[in-house]
Amino acid sequence: MPDEPAEHAERADDGSSVSWSEGGGWFEFTLAVILALAAVGTAWAGFQSQKWGGVQANSYASASATRTESTRASTEAGQFLTIDVIMFTQWLTALNQEILADPSQRPEGGYEPDPETVSGLLFTRFRSEFKPAVTAWLRTRPLADPEAPVTPFAMPEYQLATAADALRRLDEAERLSAKARQANQRSDNYVLTAVLFALVLFFASLAGRAHARRARMLLFGLTLLTLAGAIVMLVLYPVQL
């Protein structure tokens, strides 16, 4: 009989007779596993946040460079347009003077440049992108038909490759900017997940130190709930390696 209190004391000391909900050995082991998962989750969330932050920085840098190239191409397109306008104005002035001097020079459909005339010389100097538009414009008989387009610049044949390139680069810059904003949002999402894992560590630490059974179980429930939410978010988020 004297040995029974000592035996009960030993059972109390090694926690074998203490229930799980009262903070026994299995409870402490469960908390240790949760703490380990939270630590790993926090590290992974921080790593992914940094990776997506790198994607954001690279995308913004690429978008800036592409937008600069778009501006350069747009400026070049404007210069080509100015050249075409000046050349067309000079050609039209020369042609008008030749028509006034000799009405037979008035084009009624197609136009065959005469290298011996100023207008013919200017026509041969038109840029390769502009000449098809002028040719198509002359077929509309603009000098005789009031319904014809006013200038060849209104013709669909007038296309500037540099202008198209500027628009393409601008679209690419917008795409890269959108990618950077998306990467920034994903980086923020991983930061939020890291905060949730920090809450898991906080609740688990309090649960391990709580003495009241109700408080311990409440904190443990909050720990599991927060851990489950953080893990679900971590699984759903895209991974950047």
XYZ file of C-alpha atoms in Angstrom:
241
model
C 0.000 0.000 0.000
C 2.706 2.605 0.736
C 4.029 2.100 -2.795
C 0.765 3.166 -4.555
C 1.135 6.966 -3.997
C 4.656 6.811 -5.346
C 3.429 4.870 -8.431
C 0.685 7.466 -9.051
C 3.241 10.239 -8.664
C 5.479 8.622 -11.286
C 2.526 8.357 -13.710
C 1.699 11.987 -13.114
C 5.323 12.966 -13.682
C 5.741 11.173 -17.023
C 2.329 12.515 -18.263
C 0.982 9.092 -19.172
C -2.105 9.533 -16.985
C -2.770 13.114 -18.182
C -5.365 13.385 -20.991
C -4.442 14.899 -24.388
C -6.729 17.880 -23.905
C -5.161 18.603 -20.529
C -1.703 19.111 -21.989
C -0.264 15.642 -21.940
C 2.668 14.379 -23.932
C 0.697 13.888 -27.147
C -0.647 17.413 -26.914
C 2.869 18.804 -26.647
C 3.963 16.624 -29.548
C 1.054 17.883 -31.689
C 1.983 21.473 -30.904
C 5.595 20.741 -31.839
C 4.496 19.361 -35.215
C 2.300 22.427 -35.789
C 5.155 24.755 -34.883
C 7.431 22.935 -37.308
C 4.866 23.183 -40.119
C 4.347 26.866 -39.405
C 8.085 27.515 -39.456
C 8.480 25.735 -42.805
C 5.426 27.523 -44.207
C 6.770 30.907 -43.111
C 10.126 30.226 -44.754
C 8.468 29.073 -47.998
C 6.119 32.066 -48.077
C 9.052 34.435 -47.567
C 11.011 32.710 -50.319
C 8.113 32.922 -52.767
C 7.488 36.559 -51.869
C 11.090 37.376 -52.752
C 10.900 35.420 -56.017
C 7.711 37.173 -57.127
C 9.255 40.474 -56.088
C 12.088 39.698 -58.498
C 9.593 38.955 -61.270
C 7.929 42.275 -60.554
C 11.207 44.207 -60.742
C 12.313 42.486 -63.947
C 8.939 42.997 -65.596
C 8.854 46.691 -64.722
C 12.397 47.115 -66.051
C 11.501 45.330 -69.297
C 8.303 47.368 -69.606
C 10.261 50.603 -69.189
C 12.814 49.595 -71.825
C 10.094 48.468 -74.230
C 8.155 51.692 -73.716
C 11.320 53.647 -74.499
C 11.708 51.692 -77.741
C 8.058 52.381 -78.540
C 8.610 56.096 -78.059
C 11.672 55.986 -80.296
C 9.746 54.142 -83.032
C 6.829 56.545 -82.700
C 9.165 59.513 -83.055
C 10.721 57.946 -86.137
C 7.260 57.345 -87.600
C 6.441 61.005 -87.038
C 9.602 62.012 -88.848
C 8.732 59.785 -91.814
C 5.220 61.235 -91.900
C 6.677 64.765 -91.957
C 8.986 63.814 -94.822
C 6.076 62.331 -96.786
C 3.911 65.397 -96.200
C 6.670 67.761 -97.348
C 7.486 65.657 -100.410
C 3.801 65.334 -101.338
C 3.232 69.076 -100.941
C 6.227 69.866 -103.111
C 5.150 67.299 -105.723
C 1.590 68.644 -105.780
C 2.840 72.225 -106.143
C 5.161 71.246 -108.990
C 2.423 69.226 -110.700
C -0.023 72.109 -110.405
C 2.452 74.492 -111.995
C 3.039 72.031 -114.833
C -0.718 71.618 -115.375
C -1.168 75.383 -115.518
C 1.630 75.576 -118.069
C 0.333 72.575 -120.066
C -3.230 71.298 -119.242
C -2.450 68.027 -121.016
C -0.254 67.099 -118.068
C -3.336 66.760 -115.873
C -3.546 63.114 -114.679
C -6.979 61.549 -115.228
C -6.296 58.134 -113.747
C -2.922 56.528 -113.651
C 0.134 58.673 -113.367
C 3.403 58.090 -115.160
C 6.160 60.288 -113.757
C 8.306 62.076 -116.287
C 11.901 62.268 -115.023
C 12.352 65.379 -117.174
C 9.830 67.300 -115.046
C 10.130 68.477 -111.469
C 6.991 66.589 -110.439
C 8.284 63.396 -112.036
C 11.611 63.737 -110.254
C 9.889 64.313 -106.925
C 7.589 61.345 -107.515
C 10.531 59.010 -108.007
C 11.948 60.287 -104.713
C 8.899 59.281 -102.703
C 9.670 56.796 -99.968
C 8.839 53.165 -100.707
C 6.109 53.163 -98.030
C 4.502 56.297 -99.439
C 4.561 55.589 -103.178
C 1.898 52.790 -103.129
C -0.497 55.108 -101.293
C 0.036 57.890 -103.848
C -0.468 55.458 -106.720
C -3.713 54.143 -105.206
C -4.828 57.708 -104.520
C -4.255 58.751 -108.130
C -6.449 55.860 -109.315
C -9.367 57.475 -107.494
C -8.967 60.481 -109.852
C -8.718 63.040 -107.026
C -8.263 65.956 -109.445
C -11.548 65.147 -111.175
C -13.681 63.265 -108.644
C -14.787 65.343 -105.608
C -15.656 62.141 -103.751
C -12.073 60.936 -103.875
C -9.925 61.072 -100.722
C -8.346 64.466 -100.205
C -4.819 63.163 -99.746
C -3.038 59.800 -100.062
C -2.557 59.820 -96.307
C -6.218 58.784 -95.995
C -5.642 55.708 -98.124
C -5.416 52.303 -96.434
C -2.265 51.657 -98.480
C -0.433 54.259 -96.418
C 1.119 52.203 -93.650
C 4.203 53.134 -91.635
C 6.148 50.122 -90.396
C 7.678 52.201 -87.606
C 4.222 53.278 -86.420
C 3.058 49.658 -86.337
C 6.237 48.724 -84.496
C 5.613 51.508 -81.970
C 2.095 50.207 -81.293
C 3.366 46.639 -80.988
C 6.039 47.679 -78.505
C 3.533 49.753 -76.565
C 1.215 46.748 -76.281
C 4.170 44.645 -75.128
C 5.056 47.270 -72.517
C 1.486 47.228 -71.223
C 1.578 43.427 -71.059
C 4.815 43.526 -69.067
C 3.393 46.177 -66.742
C 0.349 43.992 -66.137
C 2.649 41.059 -65.435
C 4.586 43.185 -62.941
C 1.387 44.240 -61.166
C 0.268 40.610 -61.013
C 3.642 39.563 -59.587
C 3.387 42.334 -56.998
C -0.038 41.067 -55.933
C 1.266 37.519 -55.647
C 4.198 38.715 -53.576
C 1.750 40.501 -51.255
C -0.351 37.346 -51.031
C 2.651 35.354 -49.861
C 3.445 38.042 -47.290
C -0.119 37.687 -45.992
C 0.377 33.923 -45.793
C 3.569 34.452 -43.793
C 1.573 36.624 -41.389
C -0.962 33.814 -40.982
C 1.815 31.353 -40.199
C 3.145 33.831 -37.636
C -0.317 33.796 -36.034
C -0.130 29.997 -35.971
C 3.133 30.241 -34.038
C 1.557 32.783 -31.697
C -1.587 30.744 -30.970
C 0.374 27.486 -30.611
C 2.767 29.100 -28.153
C -0.119 30.390 -26.047
C -1.894 27.025 -26.213
C 1.182 25.275 -24.862
C 1.349 27.642 -21.889
C -2.345 27.913 -21.038
C -3.358 26.213 -17.785
C -7.124 26.292 -18.113
C -8.460 23.452 -20.250
C -11.065 25.636 -21.993
C -8.510 28.321 -22.870
C -6.056 25.671 -24.067
C -8.606 24.054 -26.387
C -9.810 27.439 -27.678
C -6.273 28.482 -28.553
C -5.560 25.080 -30.055
C -8.677 25.394 -32.234
C -7.562 28.832 -33.406
C -4.150 27.364 -34.150
C -5.592 24.586 -36.313
C -8.011 26.938 -38.074
C -5.295 29.466 -38.903
C -2.898 26.712 -39.981
C -5.510 25.181 -42.289
C -6.253 28.564 -43.859
C -2.560 29.318 -44.386
C -1.901 25.903 -45.932
C -4.892 26.225 -48.288
C -3.676 29.646 -49.424
C -0.155 28.307 -49.883
C -1.402 25.423 -52.032
C -3.588 27.663 -54.211
C -0.948 30.292 -54.914
C 1.259 29.895 -58.025
C 4.875 28.921 -57.420
C 7.855 30.779 -58.868
C 11.137 28.841 -58.939
